[in-house]
Each structure stands twice: as structure tokens, then as C-alpha cells.
């Protein structure tokens, strides 16, 4: 696709990355803690709350974009070891050229398919795994199945957290199936999204979080509710009711995430 960087006139060192006019990332080179996208802020809340403050993390990012979350973690948790997997060589080169990383940040970028890269990871090697992969504004089918999520569970430490960024709208068939899929692998799960998105009133992002151990639900709920665009956190029985009997996705039944309606994310 065609990648563009659009400067933010309110923040001299900040840029919006778009691919084919779909927003992909927002980066503030002067302030990596400035997170413009709501779903990225929710991912950051999860990282902030699930691990001791300031502790360096080993983080695997499946989907690179402009590396907003890796830059945030390098800033808030110096010394973190991070790997971003991005299949688009041209995009990776474009970002490296125009949005250079802090030389002190331990962020590596590997050009590869997310699932193929995940299959090569050592067992229990990562504290945080974030799956945020879109091609033409849709998540590819092979990154939506139980088999894919299990690869992540193997690579995640017992104390680690898995997170996935989804995009869906009414009737939320894809998001419900993804929640069922992740819940089939992890005993502890939560879904974070704005109420209008959860009710299917509009197309938008939903963040799935999961782990082998309990998540910081109370603190996460408070953080999400205090955001500029407040979000709800569903877990336990409430999440199971929201899933509404959807079946986990397998490689045999997987499909790309739904096409966003015209104008949903374009700029």
C-alpha cells in the first residue's frame, strides 16, 4: 500500500502514519508516552498494570507499524528487550528512515510473517505478546485461530500477558469468536472497548487481554473508565455472556476480520 506520514500541527515532532489512507500508527518522537490512539492507550494500561512499575520487560510485538508501543515501553521501562515482527519490508524501511528509534532502545525489527515468526520462538521467553496485525485494514485469517493463540501461549511466560487488537462492528460475530478462541487457551481473559463498540452501535477497536494468571481487572477497569474516551472491561461471567455461545476459531474455520465500513478509519 501507499504509506504516508502526516505531521500533527499541535505536536511538532508527532506524526500519523497511514497506509492507503487508513491510520496505522501515531508517534511523538519527543514524547513516546503520548499515545493518541485509544486502543494503544489500553494496551499501555495493560502493560503498566500487569507488571511492577519500571521493570524492564521482554516484549514481542506481532505487527510493527511505526512501533508506537515498543517506543512507549522503551521509554517507561528502560532496558526492555523487544522484538517487533512486521511483514512489510517497505514499511519497515520507511519508518526507520523517517521515524528513527532512540539509539538506547533495545528494539529489534524482524521482517517476517507473524505466525511463522511466532512458531520459532523459544518456550516461555516473553513477558508480553501483543498481536496487532492488519493487512488492508483486516486481520489475516491465519492469525485468528486457536492454533495461532496456542503458539503465543507456548512462547509466553507463566506470569506473562497476551493481548490482541481487534476491529469489528455489528453483529460482532468476529470479536465474539475471537474472545471464545482466546478463552479456549487462557483461563483468564478480559475484553476492553468503548460501550458503543461493545453494543455493536459502531465499528471500532476492541482489545483482548489474557494470561495464565489473573489479570489486574480492578485497576484496569479504573484506568479504562478514566480515559478521554471511556471504555468498559468485561471479564468472568460478564465476558462469557457477551461471547454468547460463539465457538472458538480453528485453522479450518478461520476467516479474515470483517471489512471496515467506508469512512470507519480513513483520514
mmCIF file of C-alpha atoms in Angstrom:
data_model
loop_
_atom_site.group_PDB
_atom_site.id
_atom_site.type_symbol
_atom_site.label_atom_id
_atom_site.label_comp_id
_atom_site.label_asym_id
_atom_site.label_seq_id
_atom_site.Cartn_x
_atom_site.Cartn_y
_atom_site.Cartn_z
ATOM 1 C CA UNK A 1 0.000 0.000 0.000
ATOM 2 C CA UNK A 2 0.873 3.690 -0.066
ATOM 3 C CA UNK A 3 2.377 4.856 3.230
ATOM 4 C CA UNK A 4 2.226 8.494 4.275
ATOM 5 C CA UNK A 5 3.368 10.463 7.311
ATOM 6 C CA UNK A 6 1.136 13.361 8.308
ATOM 7 C CA UNK A 7 2.554 15.874 10.828
ATOM 8 C CA UNK A 8 0.476 16.824 13.870
ATOM 9 C CA UNK A 9 0.354 20.621 13.925
ATOM 10 C CA UNK A 10 -0.250 20.593 17.700
ATOM 11 C CA UNK A 11 2.861 18.497 18.391
ATOM 12 C CA UNK A 12 5.912 19.462 16.280
ATOM 13 C CA UNK A 13 7.622 16.051 16.487
ATOM 14 C CA UNK A 14 4.489 13.905 16.146
ATOM 15 C CA UNK A 15 3.276 12.096 13.041
ATOM 16 C CA UNK A 16 0.349 9.983 11.929
ATOM 17 C CA UNK A 17 1.289 7.020 9.750
ATOM 18 C CA UNK A 18 -1.356 5.962 7.227
ATOM 19 C CA UNK A 19 -1.336 3.106 4.726
ATOM 20 C CA UNK A 20 -3.782 3.530 1.860
ATOM 21 C CA UNK A 21 -5.390 6.334 3.894
ATOM 22 C CA UNK A 22 -6.063 4.019 6.860
ATOM 23 C CA UNK A 23 -4.453 5.211 10.122
ATOM 24 C CA UNK A 24 -1.826 2.723 11.283
ATOM 25 C CA UNK A 25 0.210 4.429 13.988
ATOM 26 C CA UNK A 26 0.786 7.716 15.769
ATOM 27 C CA UNK A 27 4.265 8.527 17.053
ATOM 28 C CA UNK A 28 5.524 11.505 19.049
ATOM 29 C CA UNK A 29 9.314 11.445 18.786
ATOM 30 C CA UNK A 30 9.694 13.993 21.599
ATOM 31 C CA UNK A 31 7.274 12.243 23.934
ATOM 32 C CA UNK A 32 6.914 8.457 23.442
ATOM 33 C CA UNK A 33 4.436 8.403 26.344
ATOM 34 C CA UNK A 34 1.978 10.459 24.269
ATOM 35 C CA UNK A 35 -0.432 7.822 22.964
ATOM 36 C CA UNK A 36 -3.048 9.256 20.608
ATOM 37 C CA UNK A 37 -4.879 6.063 19.633
ATOM 38 C CA UNK A 38 -7.283 4.838 22.293
ATOM 39 C CA UNK A 39 -6.596 1.144 21.703
ATOM 40 C CA UNK A 40 -2.839 1.720 22.100
ATOM 41 C CA UNK A 41 -3.520 3.527 25.369
ATOM 42 C CA UNK A 42 -5.455 0.462 26.555
ATOM 43 C CA UNK A 43 -2.555 -1.811 25.625
ATOM 44 C CA UNK A 44 -0.254 0.512 27.561
ATOM 45 C CA UNK A 45 -2.563 0.396 30.601
ATOM 46 C CA UNK A 46 -2.361 -3.380 30.478
ATOM 47 C CA UNK A 47 1.441 -3.342 30.392
ATOM 48 C CA UNK A 48 1.619 -0.692 33.106
ATOM 49 C CA UNK A 49 -0.636 -2.592 35.499
ATOM 50 C CA UNK A 50 0.271 -6.221 34.877
ATOM 51 C CA UNK A 51 3.946 -5.827 35.763
ATOM 52 C CA UNK A 52 5.887 -3.989 38.501
ATOM 53 C CA UNK A 53 6.338 -0.314 37.665
ATOM 54 C CA UNK A 54 9.519 0.452 35.726
ATOM 55 C CA UNK A 55 10.598 -3.190 35.477
ATOM 56 C CA UNK A 56 12.187 -3.993 32.086
ATOM 57 C CA UNK A 57 10.064 -6.372 30.028
ATOM 58 C CA UNK A 58 10.722 -8.890 27.300
ATOM 59 C CA UNK A 59 8.043 -7.919 24.787
ATOM 60 C CA UNK A 60 7.126 -9.447 21.436
ATOM 61 C CA UNK A 61 5.079 -7.277 19.066
ATOM 62 C CA UNK A 62 3.391 -9.094 16.183
ATOM 63 C CA UNK A 63 2.731 -6.279 13.743
ATOM 64 C CA UNK A 64 5.133 -3.358 13.731
ATOM 65 C CA UNK A 65 3.672 -0.262 12.106
ATOM 66 C CA UNK A 66 5.544 2.765 13.415
ATOM 67 C CA UNK A 67 6.459 0.920 16.648
ATOM 68 C CA UNK A 68 4.374 3.125 18.941
ATOM 69 C CA UNK A 69 4.023 0.648 21.811
ATOM 70 C CA UNK A 70 7.660 -0.539 21.658
ATOM 71 C CA UNK A 71 8.774 3.108 21.881
ATOM 72 C CA UNK A 72 6.446 3.610 24.859
ATOM 73 C CA UNK A 73 7.821 0.576 26.710
ATOM 74 C CA UNK A 74 11.422 1.569 25.966
ATOM 75 C CA UNK A 75 10.626 4.987 27.469
ATOM 76 C CA UNK A 76 8.700 3.809 30.534
ATOM 77 C CA UNK A 77 10.718 0.639 31.149
ATOM 78 C CA UNK A 78 14.338 1.296 30.115
ATOM 79 C CA UNK A 79 16.315 -1.847 29.367
ATOM 80 C CA UNK A 80 13.354 -3.771 27.985
ATOM 81 C CA UNK A 81 14.192 -6.371 25.322
ATOM 82 C CA UNK A 82 11.753 -6.035 22.452
ATOM 83 C CA UNK A 83 11.191 -7.663 19.087
ATOM 84 C CA UNK A 84 8.703 -6.357 16.522
ATOM 85 C CA UNK A 85 7.672 -8.613 13.643
ATOM 86 C CA UNK A 86 6.485 -6.795 10.510
ATOM 87 C CA UNK A 87 5.962 -8.464 7.128
ATOM 88 C CA UNK A 88 6.104 -5.244 5.076
ATOM 89 C CA UNK A 89 9.756 -4.564 4.229
ATOM 90 C CA UNK A 90 8.965 -1.249 2.552
ATOM 91 C CA UNK A 91 7.023 -0.009 5.558
ATOM 92 C CA UNK A 92 9.792 -1.049 7.922
ATOM 93 C CA UNK A 93 12.405 0.838 5.894
ATOM 94 C CA UNK A 94 10.108 3.871 5.620
ATOM 95 C CA UNK A 95 9.589 4.022 9.395
ATOM 96 C CA UNK A 96 13.265 3.537 10.161
ATOM 97 C CA UNK A 97 14.192 6.365 7.785
ATOM 98 C CA UNK A 98 11.635 8.936 8.865
ATOM 99 C CA UNK A 99 10.837 7.979 12.473
ATOM 100 C CA UNK A 100 14.200 6.831 13.853
ATOM 101 C CA UNK A 101 14.318 4.894 17.096
ATOM 102 C CA UNK A 102 16.121 6.114 20.185
ATOM 103 C CA UNK A 103 19.572 4.516 19.956
ATOM 104 C CA UNK A 104 19.316 3.479 23.598
ATOM 105 C CA UNK A 105 16.167 1.429 22.970
ATOM 106 C CA UNK A 106 16.625 -2.337 22.700
ATOM 107 C CA UNK A 107 14.110 -2.740 19.885
ATOM 108 C CA UNK A 108 14.763 -5.138 17.018
ATOM 109 C CA UNK A 109 12.580 -5.442 13.940
ATOM 110 C CA UNK A 110 12.274 -8.721 12.040
ATOM 111 C CA UNK A 111 10.726 -8.806 8.591
ATOM 112 C CA UNK A 112 8.553 -11.927 8.633
ATOM 113 C CA UNK A 113 5.018 -13.278 8.786
ATOM 114 C CA UNK A 114 3.748 -13.015 12.359
ATOM 115 C CA UNK A 115 2.697 -16.649 12.690
ATOM 116 C CA UNK A 116 5.849 -18.018 11.100
ATOM 117 C CA UNK A 117 7.947 -15.908 13.463
ATOM 118 C CA UNK A 118 5.863 -16.904 16.484
ATOM 119 C CA UNK A 119 6.423 -20.586 15.685
ATOM 120 C CA UNK A 120 10.190 -20.073 16.016
ATOM 121 C CA UNK A 121 10.103 -18.520 19.496
ATOM 122 C CA UNK A 122 11.612 -20.282 22.479
ATOM 123 C CA UNK A 123 9.161 -21.546 25.095
ATOM 124 C CA UNK A 124 8.409 -19.145 27.965
ATOM 125 C CA UNK A 125 10.639 -16.407 26.530
ATOM 126 C CA UNK A 126 8.324 -13.369 26.666
ATOM 127 C CA UNK A 127 6.573 -11.347 29.373
ATOM 128 C CA UNK A 128 4.240 -9.602 26.934
ATOM 129 C CA UNK A 129 2.994 -10.659 23.494
ATOM 130 C CA UNK A 130 0.893 -8.192 21.501
ATOM 131 C CA UNK A 131 -0.861 -9.301 18.323
ATOM 132 C CA UNK A 132 -1.790 -6.237 16.246
ATOM 133 C CA UNK A 133 -1.616 -7.292 12.604
ATOM 134 C CA UNK A 134 -3.677 -5.780 9.822
ATOM 135 C CA UNK A 135 -3.429 -6.120 6.058
ATOM 136 C CA UNK A 136 -5.650 -3.707 4.135
ATOM 137 C CA UNK A 137 -7.418 -2.890 7.440
ATOM 138 C CA UNK A 138 -8.229 -6.584 8.102
ATOM 139 C CA UNK A 139 -6.587 -9.194 10.335
ATOM 140 C CA UNK A 140 -5.470 -12.164 8.191
ATOM 141 C CA UNK A 141 -7.312 -15.419 8.856
ATOM 142 C CA UNK A 142 -4.235 -17.439 9.863
ATOM 143 C CA UNK A 143 -3.727 -15.057 12.813
ATOM 144 C CA UNK A 144 -7.182 -15.638 14.301
ATOM 145 C CA UNK A 145 -7.238 -19.338 15.223
ATOM 146 C CA UNK A 146 -6.773 -21.420 18.358
ATOM 147 C CA UNK A 147 -3.629 -22.854 16.805
ATOM 148 C CA UNK A 148 -2.154 -19.355 16.463
ATOM 149 C CA UNK A 149 -3.095 -18.372 20.020
ATOM 150 C CA UNK A 150 -1.537 -21.588 21.345
ATOM 151 C CA UNK A 151 1.763 -20.692 19.710
ATOM 152 C CA UNK A 152 1.687 -17.476 21.725
ATOM 153 C CA UNK A 153 0.782 -19.310 24.923
ATOM 154 C CA UNK A 154 3.831 -21.536 24.496
ATOM 155 C CA UNK A 155 6.131 -18.548 23.991
ATOM 156 C CA UNK A 156 4.648 -16.642 26.962
ATOM 157 C CA UNK A 157 5.968 -16.924 30.496
ATOM 158 C CA UNK A 158 3.672 -18.176 33.256
ATOM 159 C CA UNK A 159 3.448 -14.631 34.630
ATOM 160 C CA UNK A 160 3.050 -13.090 31.162
ATOM 161 C CA UNK A 161 0.207 -11.336 29.350
ATOM 162 C CA UNK A 162 -1.133 -11.867 25.833
ATOM 163 C CA UNK A 163 -3.036 -9.054 24.111
ATOM 164 C CA UNK A 164 -4.695 -8.712 20.727
ATOM 165 C CA UNK A 165 -6.144 -5.696 18.948
ATOM 166 C CA UNK A 166 -9.361 -6.461 17.048
ATOM 167 C CA UNK A 167 -11.629 -4.377 14.840
ATOM 168 C CA UNK A 168 -15.294 -5.249 14.395
ATOM 169 C CA UNK A 169 -18.836 -3.927 14.212
ATOM 170 C CA UNK A 170 -22.383 -5.227 14.475
ATOM 171 C CA UNK A 171 -23.227 -8.060 14.915
ATOM 172 C CA UNK A 172 -19.720 -8.520 16.416
ATOM 173 C CA UNK A 173 -19.511 -12.102 15.184
ATOM 174 C CA UNK A 174 -15.752 -11.859 14.636
ATOM 175 C CA UNK A 175 -14.976 -10.286 18.033
ATOM 176 C CA UNK A 176 -17.155 -12.778 19.935
ATOM 177 C CA UNK A 177 -15.458 -15.681 18.163
ATOM 178 C CA UNK A 178 -12.037 -14.213 18.930
ATOM 179 C CA UNK A 179 -12.905 -13.869 22.589
ATOM 180 C CA UNK A 180 -14.038 -17.511 22.610
ATOM 181 C CA UNK A 181 -10.822 -18.507 20.844
ATOM 182 C CA UNK A 182 -8.530 -16.797 23.337
ATOM 183 C CA UNK A 183 -10.608 -18.069 26.271
ATOM 184 C CA UNK A 184 -10.170 -21.621 24.958
ATOM 185 C CA UNK A 185 -6.402 -21.261 25.501
ATOM 186 C CA UNK A 186 -6.084 -18.975 28.546
ATOM 187 C CA UNK A 187 -8.013 -19.360 31.828
ATOM 188 C CA UNK A 188 -8.033 -15.607 32.480
ATOM 189 C CA UNK A 189 -9.375 -13.203 29.855
ATOM 190 C CA UNK A 190 -10.754 -9.687 29.564
ATOM 191 C CA UNK A 191 -12.142 -7.523 26.779
ATOM 192 C CA UNK A 192 -11.667 -3.739 26.713
ATOM 193 C CA UNK A 193 -13.688 -1.465 24.442
ATOM 194 C CA UNK A 194 -15.941 1.578 24.367
ATOM 195 C CA UNK A 195 -19.575 0.806 25.259
ATOM 196 C CA UNK A 196 -20.811 1.766 21.786
ATOM 197 C CA UNK A 197 -18.458 -0.737 20.186
ATOM 198 C CA UNK A 198 -19.353 -3.483 22.671
ATOM 199 C CA UNK A 199 -23.039 -2.993 21.865
ATOM 200 C CA UNK A 200 -22.436 -3.011 18.126
ATOM 201 C CA UNK A 201 -23.518 0.583 17.632
ATOM 202 C CA UNK A 202 -20.401 1.433 15.674
ATOM 203 C CA UNK A 203 -17.336 -0.204 14.150
ATOM 204 C CA UNK A 204 -14.214 0.112 16.293
ATOM 205 C CA UNK A 205 -11.319 -1.440 18.152
ATOM 206 C CA UNK A 206 -11.531 -3.992 20.943
ATOM 207 C CA UNK A 207 -8.547 -5.176 22.985
ATOM 208 C CA UNK A 208 -8.451 -8.771 24.196
ATOM 209 C CA UNK A 209 -6.184 -9.497 27.160
ATOM 210 C CA UNK A 210 -5.341 -12.913 28.575
ATOM 211 C CA UNK A 211 -2.921 -14.767 30.778
ATOM 212 C CA UNK A 212 -2.176 -17.935 32.678
ATOM 213 C CA UNK A 213 -2.714 -15.966 35.898
ATOM 214 C CA UNK A 214 -5.359 -13.405 36.951
ATOM 215 C CA UNK A 215 -5.277 -10.012 35.254
ATOM 216 C CA UNK A 216 -5.332 -6.688 37.178
ATOM 217 C CA UNK A 217 -9.033 -6.213 36.450
ATOM 218 C CA UNK A 218 -9.925 -3.640 39.128
ATOM 219 C CA UNK A 219 -7.097 -1.272 38.226
ATOM 220 C CA UNK A 220 -7.626 -1.851 34.515
ATOM 221 C CA UNK A 221 -11.319 -1.005 34.868
ATOM 222 C CA UNK A 222 -10.493 2.268 36.639
ATOM 223 C CA UNK A 223 -7.878 3.246 34.053
ATOM 224 C CA UNK A 224 -10.113 2.462 31.095
ATOM 225 C CA UNK A 225 -13.036 4.375 32.607
ATOM 226 C CA UNK A 226 -10.862 7.468 33.137
ATOM 227 C CA UNK A 227 -9.650 7.691 29.520
ATOM 228 C CA UNK A 228 -10.771 10.568 27.253
ATOM 229 C CA UNK A 229 -12.994 8.022 25.506
ATOM 230 C CA UNK A 230 -14.035 5.811 28.434
ATOM 231 C CA UNK A 231 -14.023 2.051 27.915
ATOM 232 C CA UNK A 232 -15.532 -0.906 29.735
ATOM 233 C CA UNK A 233 -13.746 -4.068 30.840
ATOM 234 C CA UNK A 234 -15.612 -7.360 30.521
ATOM 235 C CA UNK A 235 -14.350 -10.477 32.312
ATOM 236 C CA UNK A 236 -15.623 -13.601 34.027
ATOM 237 C CA UNK A 237 -19.336 -14.326 33.693
ATOM 238 C CA UNK A 238 -19.955 -10.965 32.014
ATOM 239 C CA UNK A 239 -17.498 -11.818 29.250
ATOM 240 C CA UNK A 240 -18.909 -15.329 28.839
ATOM 241 C CA UNK A 241 -22.393 -13.849 28.435
ATOM 242 C CA UNK A 242 -21.085 -11.357 25.868
ATOM 243 C CA UNK A 243 -19.446 -14.189 23.888
ATOM 244 C CA UNK A 244 -22.984 -15.578 23.619
ATOM 245 C CA UNK A 245 -22.020 -19.142 22.783
ATOM 246 C CA UNK A 246 -19.649 -18.299 19.906
ATOM 247 C CA UNK A 247 -17.340 -21.192 19.044
ATOM 248 C CA UNK A 248 -13.543 -20.916 19.070
ATOM 249 C CA UNK A 249 -11.987 -20.432 15.640
ATOM 250 C CA UNK A 250 -9.702 -23.130 14.216
ATOM 251 C CA UNK A 251 -7.423 -23.099 11.188
ATOM 252 C CA UNK A 252 -10.161 -24.962 9.327
ATOM 253 C CA UNK A 253 -12.820 -22.314 10.055
ATOM 254 C CA UNK A 254 -10.721 -19.130 10.181
ATOM 255 C CA UNK A 255 -11.541 -16.089 8.045
ATOM 256 C CA UNK A 256 -10.172 -12.571 7.739
ATOM 257 C CA UNK A 257 -11.665 -9.972 10.065
ATOM 258 C CA UNK A 258 -14.548 -8.006 8.542
ATOM 259 C CA UNK A 259 -14.017 -5.178 6.087
ATOM 260 C CA UNK A 260 -14.436 -1.831 7.864
ATOM 261 C CA UNK A 261 -17.342 0.248 6.557
ATOM 262 C CA UNK A 262 -16.442 3.208 4.370
ATOM 263 C CA UNK A 263 -15.047 6.026 6.443
ATOM 264 C CA UNK A 264 -14.604 3.987 9.633
ATOM 265 C CA UNK A 265 -10.869 4.631 9.892
ATOM 266 C CA UNK A 266 -9.891 6.643 6.834
ATOM 267 C CA UNK A 267 -8.401 10.128 7.053
#
